[in-house]
Amino acid sequence: MHHVVVVGAGFGGLEFTRALAGAPVRVTIIDRRNHHLFQPLLYQVATTSLATSEIAWPVRYLLRTRKEVTTLLGTVVGVDAEAKRVLLEGGDAIAYDTLVLATGARHAYFGHDEWEPFAPGLKTLEDATTIRRRILLGFEQAERESDPEKRRALMTLVIIGGGPTGVELAGTIAELARDTLKGEFRNIDTRDAKVVLVEAGERLLPGFKPELSAYAKDALQRLGVTVELGRPVSECNADGVVFGGVHLPAKTIIWAAGVAASPAAEWLGVAADRVGRIIVEPDLTVPGHPEIFAVGDTAHVAWTGGRLVPGVAPAAKQQGRHVAETVRKRLAGDAAPRPFTYKHDGDLATIGKRAAVIDFGRIKLTGWIAWWIWGIAHIYFLIGLRNRLTVSLSWLWIYSTGQRSARLITQGAQGGDDEADLPAGPHDARSLR
Ligand SMILES: Cc1cc2nc3c(=O)[nH]c(=O)nc-3n(C[C@H](O)[C@H](O)[C@H](O)COP(=O)(O)OP(=O)(O)OC[C@H]3O[C@@H](n4cnc5c(N)ncnc54)[C@H](O)[C@@H]3O)c2cc1C
């Protein structure tokens, strides 16, 4: 039977596999993690609002009823396109007839990988719990610190990158300090925490209309966030961050400046754009390899007006569905190329627990109405009734009491620069979303 191998069980790979149900194929889906992750709510794990299990599901469980699908936990390290084999870490190889690469993106530091230990990015559950731990440890250490300068640095949190993730992190961290932690410490007032959002460009949320960017900035400032625009970061270290030539002492720095594609283009030795995405054909095949498709954040796909299809979950899902339909048609004898067309549904970002911005093209919304629409949309896209109920309940609780329950410091309670739980490996960051 025709064997389809899918690398990556994120939004693109999982949607492809789902859409292929009933086709006369055998499918092997490989991921280096055992779970599918709902990345849009990762920032809520990092900021103590949700628990890890509320936004991630075992891939094996999600595909349990699909007898033709085999789920493998493994890291792909290369592709032998000549022999049509996917190469796994440890030496295994898996043969394919059709290959779908849906390996997503990772964060990057504009050539400054040495900043990563001081400014972790947000891409995985491990990243989220590392950031959560650092935020909470900053306050714990400040409670024990008698030197006012050191205490100030411990209570200064800097988020680098003013895209949706940076805005969402900054708003929620400000609320955490202002509402959730208030009154629980004896030597510090958590409301004195300084939350700084640093953006190199001239406005926040550059993908949104300027009036929504301006709204987001005002809303963050109302929450007490200091917004620094037009200030590129030139240094991150154990003592703080330098932006616009000014050094700000800070013990908690979070990198939200964007992402770069997975190394899938390198595996195949094909042309990539400046963030490493495979420049695919209009039908999402890899040039010179009609049996290999690339979808989602790892693919460079042209859109209208000279723009690219954005690196967002709906785009990855639409591409996954498109490729599934192409594979079906090919198996039925129709090999004509089918160009992919992207339909953009809109852009959304929240600012704390009471405001959001939504850009649906002609319709633009701000404030609490936007927040409720954002919330309902995200609940809808979560997988499974149980998660929808628990996340709704967690949000209602936070909304009405300000209390966040996922405030656990795990992986040890020692802070400092010798932390052993930092995400390993080079990461990168340029904006895909
Ligand atoms: C913090 C954050 C917030 C976001 N918020 C939003 C949002 O609000 N709305 C929105 O639409 N989009 C959002 N995005 C973007 C969205 O998550 C991505 O566009 C989407 O996940 C892309 O889907 P994908 O299938 O290409 O990659 P992913 O969903 O990232 O999946 C890639 C999969 O491949 C696996 N993988 C990677 N390399 C290998 C390998 N070598 N071997 C085996 N497996 C591998 C990974 O483990 C992962 O499971 C956000 C992203 C982040 C990081």
Short mmCIF file of C-alpha atoms and ligand atoms in Angstrom, two decimals:
data_model
loop_
_atom_site.label_atom_id
_atom_site.label_comp_id
_atom_site.label_asym_id
_atom_site.label_seq_id
_atom_site.Cartn_x
_atom_site.Cartn_y
_atom_site.Cartn_z
CA MET A 1 0.00 0.00 0.00
CA HIS A 2 1.13 3.56 -0.72
CA HIS A 3 3.07 4.75 2.33
CA VAL A 4 2.76 8.37 3.43
CA VAL A 5 5.26 9.62 6.02
CA VAL A 6 4.42 12.81 7.90
CA VAL A 7 7.14 14.55 9.89
CA GLY A 8 5.66 16.78 12.60
CA ALA A 9 2.37 16.40 14.46
CA GLY A 10 1.77 20.12 14.87
CA PHE A 11 -1.06 22.00 13.21
CA GLY A 12 -0.05 21.19 9.62
CA GLY A 13 0.93 17.54 10.05
CA LEU A 14 -2.01 16.60 12.25
CA GLU A 15 -4.55 18.31 10.00
CA PHE A 16 -3.06 16.57 6.96
CA THR A 17 -3.34 13.19 8.69
CA ARG A 18 -6.90 13.86 9.77
CA ALA A 19 -7.95 15.01 6.31
CA LEU A 20 -6.50 11.88 4.74
CA ALA A 21 -8.91 9.61 6.67
CA GLY A 22 -10.35 6.90 4.48
CA ALA A 23 -7.74 7.17 1.71
CA PRO A 24 -6.15 3.89 0.54
CA VAL A 25 -2.81 4.58 2.24
CA ARG A 26 -0.67 3.59 5.18
CA VAL A 27 0.47 6.60 7.22
CA THR A 28 3.42 6.97 9.59
CA ILE A 29 3.50 10.20 11.58
CA ILE A 30 6.75 11.03 13.35
CA ASP A 31 7.28 13.69 16.00
CA ARG A 32 10.11 14.31 18.42
CA ARG A 33 7.54 15.07 21.12
CA ASN A 34 4.74 12.77 22.15
CA HIS A 35 2.20 15.60 22.15
CA HIS A 36 0.42 17.98 19.83
CA LEU A 37 0.75 21.47 21.30
CA PHE A 38 -1.70 24.35 21.05
CA GLN A 39 0.97 27.06 20.83
CA PRO A 40 -1.43 30.05 20.81
CA LEU A 41 -2.04 29.45 24.54
CA LEU A 42 1.57 28.69 25.53
CA TYR A 43 1.92 32.16 27.00
CA GLN A 44 -0.85 31.27 29.46
CA VAL A 45 1.24 28.37 30.78
CA ALA A 46 4.26 30.67 31.03
CA THR A 47 2.21 33.19 33.02
CA THR A 48 0.57 30.69 35.44
CA SER A 49 -2.95 30.82 33.96
CA LEU A 50 -3.14 27.29 32.55
CA ALA A 51 -1.50 23.95 33.27
CA THR A 52 0.58 22.19 30.62
CA SER A 53 -1.91 19.35 30.15
CA GLU A 54 -4.68 21.83 29.27
CA ILE A 55 -3.02 22.80 25.98
CA ALA A 56 -1.34 19.58 24.81
CA TRP A 57 -2.56 16.10 23.88
CA PRO A 58 -0.69 12.83 23.19
CA VAL A 59 -0.52 12.36 19.41
CA ARG A 60 -0.99 8.61 19.82
CA TYR A 61 -4.27 9.25 21.66
CA LEU A 62 -5.54 11.71 19.04
CA LEU A 63 -4.99 9.14 16.27
CA ARG A 64 -5.97 6.03 18.27
CA THR A 65 -8.97 5.14 16.11
CA ARG A 66 -7.05 5.40 12.84
CA LYS A 67 -5.82 1.84 12.36
CA GLU A 68 -3.86 2.74 9.22
CA VAL A 69 -1.85 5.37 11.09
CA THR A 70 1.31 4.50 13.04
CA THR A 71 2.60 7.13 15.45
CA LEU A 72 6.33 7.19 16.11
CA LEU A 73 8.24 9.19 18.71
CA GLY A 74 11.53 10.15 17.10
CA THR A 75 13.66 12.99 15.83
CA VAL A 76 14.18 13.27 12.11
CA VAL A 77 17.72 14.34 11.24
CA GLY A 78 17.67 14.10 7.47
CA VAL A 79 15.97 12.93 4.29
CA ASP A 80 17.56 10.73 1.63
CA ALA A 81 15.41 11.96 -1.24
CA GLU A 82 17.11 9.69 -3.77
CA ALA A 83 16.34 6.53 -1.81
CA LYS A 84 13.04 8.02 -0.54
CA ARG A 85 13.89 7.50 3.11
CA VAL A 86 13.50 9.62 6.23
CA LEU A 87 16.49 9.38 8.55
CA LEU A 88 15.95 9.25 12.30
CA GLU A 89 18.31 10.06 15.13
CA GLY A 90 19.82 6.79 16.28
CA GLY A 91 20.25 5.44 12.75
CA ASP A 92 16.77 4.18 11.79
CA ALA A 93 15.41 4.99 8.34
CA ILE A 94 11.80 4.92 7.16
CA ALA A 95 10.88 4.51 3.51
CA TYR A 96 8.12 6.65 1.98
CA ASP A 97 6.20 7.00 -1.24
CA THR A 98 4.90 10.45 -0.29
CA LEU A 99 6.56 12.65 2.33
CA VAL A 100 4.96 15.59 4.12
CA LEU A 101 7.33 17.88 6.02
CA ALA A 102 5.50 19.82 8.72
CA THR A 103 8.32 20.52 11.13
CA GLY A 104 7.39 24.10 12.02
CA ALA A 105 9.75 26.70 13.37
CA ARG A 106 11.95 27.46 16.36
CA HIS A 107 13.10 30.71 17.93
CA ALA A 108 16.24 32.53 16.81
CA TYR A 109 18.42 35.27 18.21
CA PHE A 110 19.51 37.20 15.11
CA GLY A 111 22.89 35.50 15.23
CA HIS A 112 23.21 35.96 19.02
CA ASP A 113 22.66 32.44 20.29
CA GLU A 114 24.67 33.40 23.36
CA TRP A 115 21.66 35.43 24.55
CA GLU A 116 19.46 32.38 24.90
CA PRO A 117 20.47 31.36 28.46
CA PHE A 118 19.45 34.83 29.67
CA ALA A 119 16.40 35.36 27.46
CA PRO A 120 14.56 32.09 26.83
CA GLY A 121 12.02 32.03 24.00
CA LEU A 122 8.56 30.48 23.99
CA LYS A 123 7.97 27.55 21.66
CA THR A 124 7.57 24.37 23.72
CA LEU A 125 6.02 23.35 27.03
CA GLU A 126 9.54 23.19 28.49
CA ASP A 127 10.09 26.80 27.42
CA ALA A 128 6.79 27.82 29.02
CA THR A 129 7.56 26.17 32.36
CA THR A 130 11.10 27.61 32.32
CA ILE A 131 9.70 31.11 31.83
CA ARG A 132 7.02 30.55 34.48
CA ARG A 133 9.70 29.42 36.90
CA ARG A 134 11.87 32.46 36.22
CA ILE A 135 8.99 34.90 36.66
CA LEU A 136 7.98 33.37 39.99
CA LEU A 137 11.57 32.94 41.22
CA GLY A 138 12.23 36.64 40.57
CA PHE A 139 9.55 37.57 43.11
CA GLU A 140 10.66 34.86 45.57
CA GLN A 141 14.25 36.09 45.49
CA ALA A 142 13.17 39.73 45.74
CA GLU A 143 11.30 38.85 48.96
CA ARG A 144 14.64 37.76 50.47
CA GLU A 145 16.80 40.52 48.98
CA SER A 146 17.72 43.47 51.19
CA ASP A 147 19.76 45.47 48.66
CA PRO A 148 17.29 47.87 46.96
CA GLU A 149 19.10 47.87 43.62
CA LYS A 150 19.26 44.09 43.41
CA ARG A 151 15.65 43.89 44.47
CA ARG A 152 14.65 46.29 41.74
CA ALA A 153 16.47 44.14 39.15
CA LEU A 154 14.73 41.02 40.47
CA MET A 155 11.39 42.76 40.06
CA THR A 156 12.11 43.98 36.54
CA LEU A 157 10.79 41.77 33.76
CA VAL A 158 11.68 42.54 30.17
CA ILE A 159 9.91 41.07 27.15
CA ILE A 160 11.74 41.50 23.86
CA GLY A 161 9.52 41.63 20.78
CA GLY A 162 6.25 43.51 20.35
CA GLY A 163 4.36 40.98 18.21
CA PRO A 164 1.26 39.15 19.50
CA THR A 165 3.26 36.87 21.83
CA GLY A 166 5.18 39.77 23.38
CA VAL A 167 2.00 41.81 23.86
CA GLU A 168 0.17 38.84 25.39
CA LEU A 169 3.05 38.02 27.73
CA ALA A 170 3.51 41.63 28.87
CA GLY A 171 -0.19 42.18 29.63
CA THR A 172 -0.57 38.95 31.56
CA ILE A 173 2.67 39.36 33.55
CA ALA A 174 1.56 42.87 34.54
CA GLU A 175 -1.76 41.46 35.79
CA LEU A 176 0.02 38.65 37.60
CA ALA A 177 2.12 41.17 39.53
CA ARG A 178 -0.71 43.63 40.05
CA ASP A 179 -3.63 41.33 40.92
CA THR A 180 -2.67 37.70 41.44
CA LEU A 181 0.42 38.00 43.65
CA LYS A 182 -0.66 41.16 45.43
CA GLY A 183 -0.70 40.85 49.23
CA GLU A 184 1.05 37.47 49.42
CA PHE A 185 4.56 38.78 50.09
CA ARG A 186 5.69 40.59 53.25
CA ASN A 187 8.87 42.39 52.18
CA ILE A 188 7.91 43.46 48.66
CA ASP A 189 4.85 44.90 46.99
CA THR A 190 4.51 42.96 43.74
CA ARG A 191 2.64 45.93 42.25
CA ASP A 192 6.03 47.70 42.16
CA ALA A 193 7.26 45.20 39.57
CA LYS A 194 8.43 46.86 36.35
CA VAL A 195 7.25 45.10 33.19
CA VAL A 196 8.98 46.44 30.07
CA LEU A 197 8.07 45.53 26.50
CA VAL A 198 10.88 46.34 24.05
CA GLU A 199 10.22 46.49 20.32
CA ALA A 200 12.77 47.41 17.65
CA GLY A 201 10.10 48.70 15.24
CA GLU A 202 8.05 51.86 15.55
CA ARG A 203 4.85 50.15 16.69
CA LEU A 204 3.54 47.07 18.47
CA LEU A 205 1.72 44.34 16.52
CA PRO A 206 3.23 45.28 13.15
CA GLY A 207 0.95 42.80 11.35
CA PHE A 208 -2.17 44.67 12.52
CA LYS A 209 -3.60 48.00 11.37
CA PRO A 210 -1.88 51.04 13.00
CA GLU A 211 -4.97 52.02 15.03
CA LEU A 212 -5.03 48.56 16.65
CA SER A 213 -1.31 48.84 17.42
CA ALA A 214 -1.98 52.18 19.10
CA TYR A 215 -4.85 50.67 21.10
CA ALA A 216 -2.64 47.78 22.24
CA LYS A 217 0.04 50.21 23.40
CA ASP A 218 -2.46 52.31 25.40
CA ALA A 219 -4.08 49.22 26.90
CA LEU A 220 -0.70 47.86 28.01
CA GLN A 221 0.29 51.21 29.49
CA ARG A 222 -2.98 51.28 31.43
CA LEU A 223 -1.92 47.92 32.92
CA GLY A 224 1.35 49.54 33.98
CA VAL A 225 3.58 48.10 31.24
CA THR A 226 6.42 50.33 30.00
CA VAL A 227 6.45 50.15 26.20
CA GLU A 228 9.76 50.96 24.51
CA LEU A 229 9.43 51.38 20.73
CA GLY A 230 12.15 51.85 18.12
CA ARG A 231 14.71 50.40 20.55
CA PRO A 232 16.62 47.42 19.14
CA VAL A 233 18.21 45.15 21.73
CA SER A 234 21.99 44.99 21.46
CA GLU A 235 22.87 42.84 24.48
CA CYS A 236 21.32 40.34 26.89
CA ASN A 237 23.29 38.99 29.83
CA ALA A 238 22.94 37.86 33.42
CA ASP A 239 22.65 41.45 34.62
CA GLY A 240 20.01 42.67 32.22
CA VAL A 241 19.45 43.97 28.77
CA VAL A 242 20.76 46.83 26.62
CA PHE A 243 18.32 48.48 24.23
CA GLY A 244 18.68 51.76 22.40
CA GLY A 245 22.12 52.07 24.03
CA VAL A 246 20.66 52.00 27.58
CA HIS A 247 21.38 49.21 30.08
CA LEU A 248 18.39 48.08 32.15
CA PRO A 249 19.20 45.76 35.08
CA ALA A 250 16.69 42.87 34.92
CA LYS A 251 16.75 39.28 36.14
CA THR A 252 13.87 38.03 34.01
CA ILE A 253 14.14 38.50 30.25
CA ILE A 254 11.86 36.75 27.75
CA TRP A 255 12.57 36.50 24.06
CA ALA A 256 9.46 36.95 21.90
CA ALA A 257 11.09 38.45 18.84
CA GLY A 258 9.98 35.75 16.43
CA VAL A 259 11.03 32.48 14.93
CA ALA A 260 12.90 30.83 12.05
CA ALA A 261 12.01 27.68 10.15
CA SER A 262 13.09 24.13 11.00
CA PRO A 263 16.13 22.80 9.08
CA ALA A 264 13.97 20.84 6.59
CA ALA A 265 15.42 22.81 3.63
CA GLU A 266 18.92 21.74 4.71
CA TRP A 267 17.87 18.08 4.85
CA LEU A 268 16.88 18.28 1.19
CA GLY A 269 19.52 20.75 0.02
CA VAL A 270 16.85 22.93 -1.58
CA ALA A 271 16.45 26.72 -1.78
CA ALA A 272 15.27 28.46 1.37
CA ASP A 273 14.34 32.05 2.21
CA ARG A 274 16.21 34.16 4.76
CA VAL A 275 14.43 32.50 7.71
CA GLY A 276 15.11 29.01 6.39
CA ARG A 277 11.69 28.15 4.93
CA ILE A 278 11.58 25.87 1.90
CA ILE A 279 10.48 27.88 -1.14
CA VAL A 280 7.77 25.52 -2.33
CA GLU A 281 5.93 25.30 -5.66
CA PRO A 282 2.38 26.73 -5.81
CA ASP A 283 1.03 23.22 -5.09
CA LEU A 284 3.23 23.00 -1.94
CA THR A 285 5.61 20.42 -3.40
CA VAL A 286 9.35 20.82 -2.94
CA PRO A 287 11.00 21.88 -6.23
CA GLY A 288 12.41 18.85 -8.02
CA HIS A 289 10.62 16.44 -5.66
CA PRO A 290 6.95 16.07 -6.63
CA GLU A 291 6.49 13.35 -3.97
CA ILE A 292 7.61 15.68 -1.12
CA PHE A 293 5.38 18.41 0.30
CA ALA A 294 6.20 21.09 2.87
CA VAL A 295 3.46 22.80 4.88
CA GLY A 296 3.08 25.31 7.71
CA ASP A 297 5.84 27.37 9.28
CA THR A 298 8.58 25.49 7.45
CA ALA A 299 7.23 26.44 4.01
CA HIS A 300 7.63 29.74 2.15
CA VAL A 301 4.32 30.13 0.33
CA ALA A 302 3.49 33.13 -1.84
CA TRP A 303 0.21 34.92 -1.09
CA THR A 304 -1.35 38.03 -2.65
CA GLY A 305 0.23 41.46 -3.13
CA GLY A 306 3.78 40.13 -2.92
CA ARG A 307 3.16 38.95 0.64
CA LEU A 308 3.76 35.50 2.07
CA VAL A 309 1.24 33.25 3.74
CA PRO A 310 1.72 34.12 7.45
CA GLY A 311 3.12 31.66 9.98
CA VAL A 312 -0.13 31.03 11.81
CA ALA A 313 -2.05 27.91 12.76
CA PRO A 314 -4.95 28.35 10.29
CA ALA A 315 -2.47 28.62 7.39
CA ALA A 316 -0.71 25.39 8.43
CA LYS A 317 -4.09 23.62 8.75
CA GLN A 318 -5.33 24.85 5.37
CA GLN A 319 -2.12 23.66 3.76
CA GLY A 320 -2.41 20.27 5.48
CA ARG A 321 -5.96 19.85 4.13
CA HIS A 322 -4.88 20.95 0.66
CA VAL A 323 -2.05 18.42 0.49
CA ALA A 324 -4.34 15.63 1.75
CA GLU A 325 -6.73 16.39 -1.11
CA THR A 326 -3.84 16.41 -3.61
CA VAL A 327 -2.66 13.00 -2.37
CA ARG A 328 -6.17 11.60 -2.68
CA LYS A 329 -6.48 12.88 -6.23
CA ARG A 330 -3.10 11.50 -7.21
CA LEU A 331 -4.04 8.08 -5.86
CA ALA A 332 -7.20 8.28 -7.98
CA GLY A 333 -5.07 8.93 -11.07
CA ASP A 334 -5.38 12.72 -11.27
CA ALA A 335 -1.81 14.05 -11.09
CA ALA A 336 -2.55 17.61 -12.26
CA PRO A 337 -0.87 20.21 -10.00
CA ARG A 338 -3.34 21.91 -7.62
CA PRO A 339 -2.18 25.39 -6.58
CA PHE A 340 -2.84 26.25 -2.94
CA THR A 341 -4.94 29.33 -2.14
CA TYR A 342 -4.83 30.81 1.34
CA LYS A 343 -7.86 32.30 3.04
CA HIS A 344 -6.94 34.66 5.87
CA ASP A 345 -9.54 34.72 8.63
CA GLY A 346 -8.06 37.60 10.63
CA ASP A 347 -5.57 38.49 13.36
CA LEU A 348 -6.20 38.38 17.09
CA ALA A 349 -4.18 39.26 20.20
CA THR A 350 -5.14 39.72 23.85
CA ILE A 351 -3.98 42.35 26.28
CA GLY A 352 -4.50 40.96 29.76
CA LYS A 353 -7.79 39.47 30.82
CA ARG A 354 -10.13 42.24 29.73
CA ALA A 355 -8.99 43.54 26.35
CA ALA A 356 -8.00 42.25 22.94
CA VAL A 357 -7.58 43.48 19.39
CA ILE A 358 -9.16 41.75 16.41
CA ASP A 359 -8.53 42.56 12.78
CA PHE A 360 -11.00 40.80 10.48
CA GLY A 361 -10.16 43.08 7.55
CA ARG A 362 -13.18 45.30 7.25
CA ILE A 363 -14.25 44.63 10.85
CA LYS A 364 -11.91 45.72 13.61
CA LEU A 365 -12.68 45.24 17.28
CA THR A 366 -11.03 46.25 20.52
CA GLY A 367 -11.77 46.00 24.25
CA TRP A 368 -13.80 43.45 26.15
CA ILE A 369 -15.96 42.41 23.16
CA ALA A 370 -12.78 41.50 21.29
CA TRP A 371 -11.54 39.62 24.36
CA TRP A 372 -14.69 37.49 24.54
CA ILE A 373 -14.52 36.70 20.82
CA TRP A 374 -10.85 35.81 21.21
CA GLY A 375 -11.69 33.56 24.17
CA ILE A 376 -14.56 31.78 22.45
CA ALA A 377 -12.47 31.23 19.30
CA HIS A 378 -9.63 29.70 21.29
CA ILE A 379 -11.94 27.45 23.31
CA TYR A 380 -13.47 26.28 20.03
CA PHE A 381 -10.07 25.34 18.59
CA LEU A 382 -8.98 23.36 21.65
CA ILE A 383 -9.24 19.60 21.28
CA GLY A 384 -11.76 17.69 23.39
CA LEU A 385 -14.67 18.63 25.63
CA ARG A 386 -12.70 18.15 28.84
CA ASN A 387 -10.07 20.74 27.86
CA ARG A 388 -12.70 23.15 26.63
CA LEU A 389 -14.47 22.91 29.98
CA THR A 390 -11.35 23.16 32.15
CA VAL A 391 -9.89 26.08 30.20
CA SER A 392 -13.26 27.92 30.25
CA LEU A 393 -13.47 27.37 33.99
CA SER A 394 -9.87 28.53 34.56
CA TRP A 395 -10.54 31.70 32.56
CA LEU A 396 -13.81 32.45 34.30
CA TRP A 397 -12.04 32.01 37.63
CA ILE A 398 -9.18 34.32 36.62
CA TYR A 399 -11.64 36.80 35.12
CA SER A 400 -13.71 37.05 38.28
CA THR A 401 -11.08 36.61 41.04
CA GLY A 402 -7.74 37.50 39.41
CA GLN A 403 -6.35 34.24 40.82
CA ARG A 404 -4.18 31.97 38.67
CA SER A 405 -3.73 28.44 39.89
CA ALA A 406 -0.78 27.11 37.85
CA ARG A 407 1.81 28.90 39.98
CA LEU A 408 4.16 26.03 40.64
CA ILE A 409 7.92 26.45 40.57
CA THR A 410 9.17 23.14 39.23
CA GLN A 411 12.66 21.93 38.18
CA GLY A 412 14.18 23.16 41.45
CA ALA A 413 13.78 26.38 43.39
CA GLN A 414 17.32 27.70 42.93
CA GLY A 415 17.68 30.69 40.68
CA GLY A 416 20.79 32.15 39.16
CA ASP A 417 22.69 31.75 35.98
CA ASP A 418 23.68 28.16 36.55
CA GLU A 419 20.19 26.87 35.97
CA ALA A 420 20.28 23.42 34.46
CA ASP A 421 16.84 23.49 32.87
CA LEU A 422 17.44 26.01 30.13
CA PRO A 423 16.22 24.87 26.74
CA ALA A 424 19.12 23.28 24.95
CA GLY A 425 20.40 23.85 21.46
CA PRO A 426 20.60 26.81 19.15
CA HIS A 427 17.35 28.67 18.67
CA ASP A 428 16.46 31.45 16.37
CA ALA A 429 14.02 34.26 15.96
CA ARG A 430 12.84 36.37 13.12
CA SER A 431 9.23 37.16 12.70
CA LEU A 432 7.01 34.63 11.02
CA ARG A 433 3.83 35.90 12.64
C1 LIG B 1 4.15 31.36 21.48
C2 LIG B 1 3.40 31.21 20.17
C3 LIG B 1 2.13 31.76 20.05
C4 LIG B 1 1.43 31.63 18.85
N1 LIG B 1 0.18 32.17 18.77
C5 LIG B 1 -0.55 31.99 17.65
C6 LIG B 1 -1.89 32.47 17.56
O1 LIG B 1 -2.39 33.09 18.49
N2 LIG B 1 -2.59 32.21 16.43
C7 LIG B 1 -2.05 31.51 15.39
O2 LIG B 1 -2.74 31.27 14.40
N3 LIG B 1 -0.78 31.08 15.42
C8 LIG B 1 -0.02 31.28 16.53
N4 LIG B 1 1.27 30.83 16.58
C9 LIG B 1 1.86 30.23 15.38
C10 LIG B 1 1.40 28.79 15.19
O3 LIG B 1 1.53 28.08 16.39
C11 LIG B 1 2.22 28.18 14.08
O4 LIG B 1 2.03 28.92 12.91
C12 LIG B 1 1.80 26.74 13.83
O5 LIG B 1 2.08 25.96 14.96
C13 LIG B 1 2.52 26.18 12.61
O6 LIG B 1 2.14 24.85 12.43
P1 LIG B 1 3.20 23.80 11.89
O7 LIG B 1 2.48 22.52 11.71
O8 LIG B 1 3.93 24.37 10.74
O9 LIG B 1 4.30 23.67 13.06
P2 LIG B 1 4.10 23.23 14.55
O10 LIG B 1 2.70 23.33 15.00
O11 LIG B 1 5.13 24.00 15.31
O12 LIG B 1 4.49 21.70 14.54
C14 LIG B 1 5.76 21.24 14.20
C15 LIG B 1 5.93 19.86 14.79
O13 LIG B 1 7.08 19.26 14.23
C16 LIG B 1 7.81 18.61 15.24
N5 LIG B 1 9.20 18.55 14.80
C17 LIG B 1 9.99 19.60 14.50
N6 LIG B 1 11.19 19.17 14.10
C18 LIG B 1 11.16 17.82 14.15
C19 LIG B 1 12.10 16.79 13.86
N7 LIG B 1 13.33 17.10 13.45
N8 LIG B 1 11.74 15.51 14.02
C20 LIG B 1 10.50 15.19 14.45
N9 LIG B 1 9.55 16.13 14.74
C21 LIG B 1 9.88 17.42 14.59
C22 LIG B 1 7.58 19.47 16.46
O14 LIG B 1 7.81 18.73 17.65
C23 LIG B 1 6.13 19.88 16.30
O15 LIG B 1 5.25 18.99 16.92
C24 LIG B 1 2.01 30.95 17.77
C25 LIG B 1 3.29 30.39 17.88
C26 LIG B 1 3.97 30.52 19.09
C27 LIG B 1 5.35 29.90 19.23
#
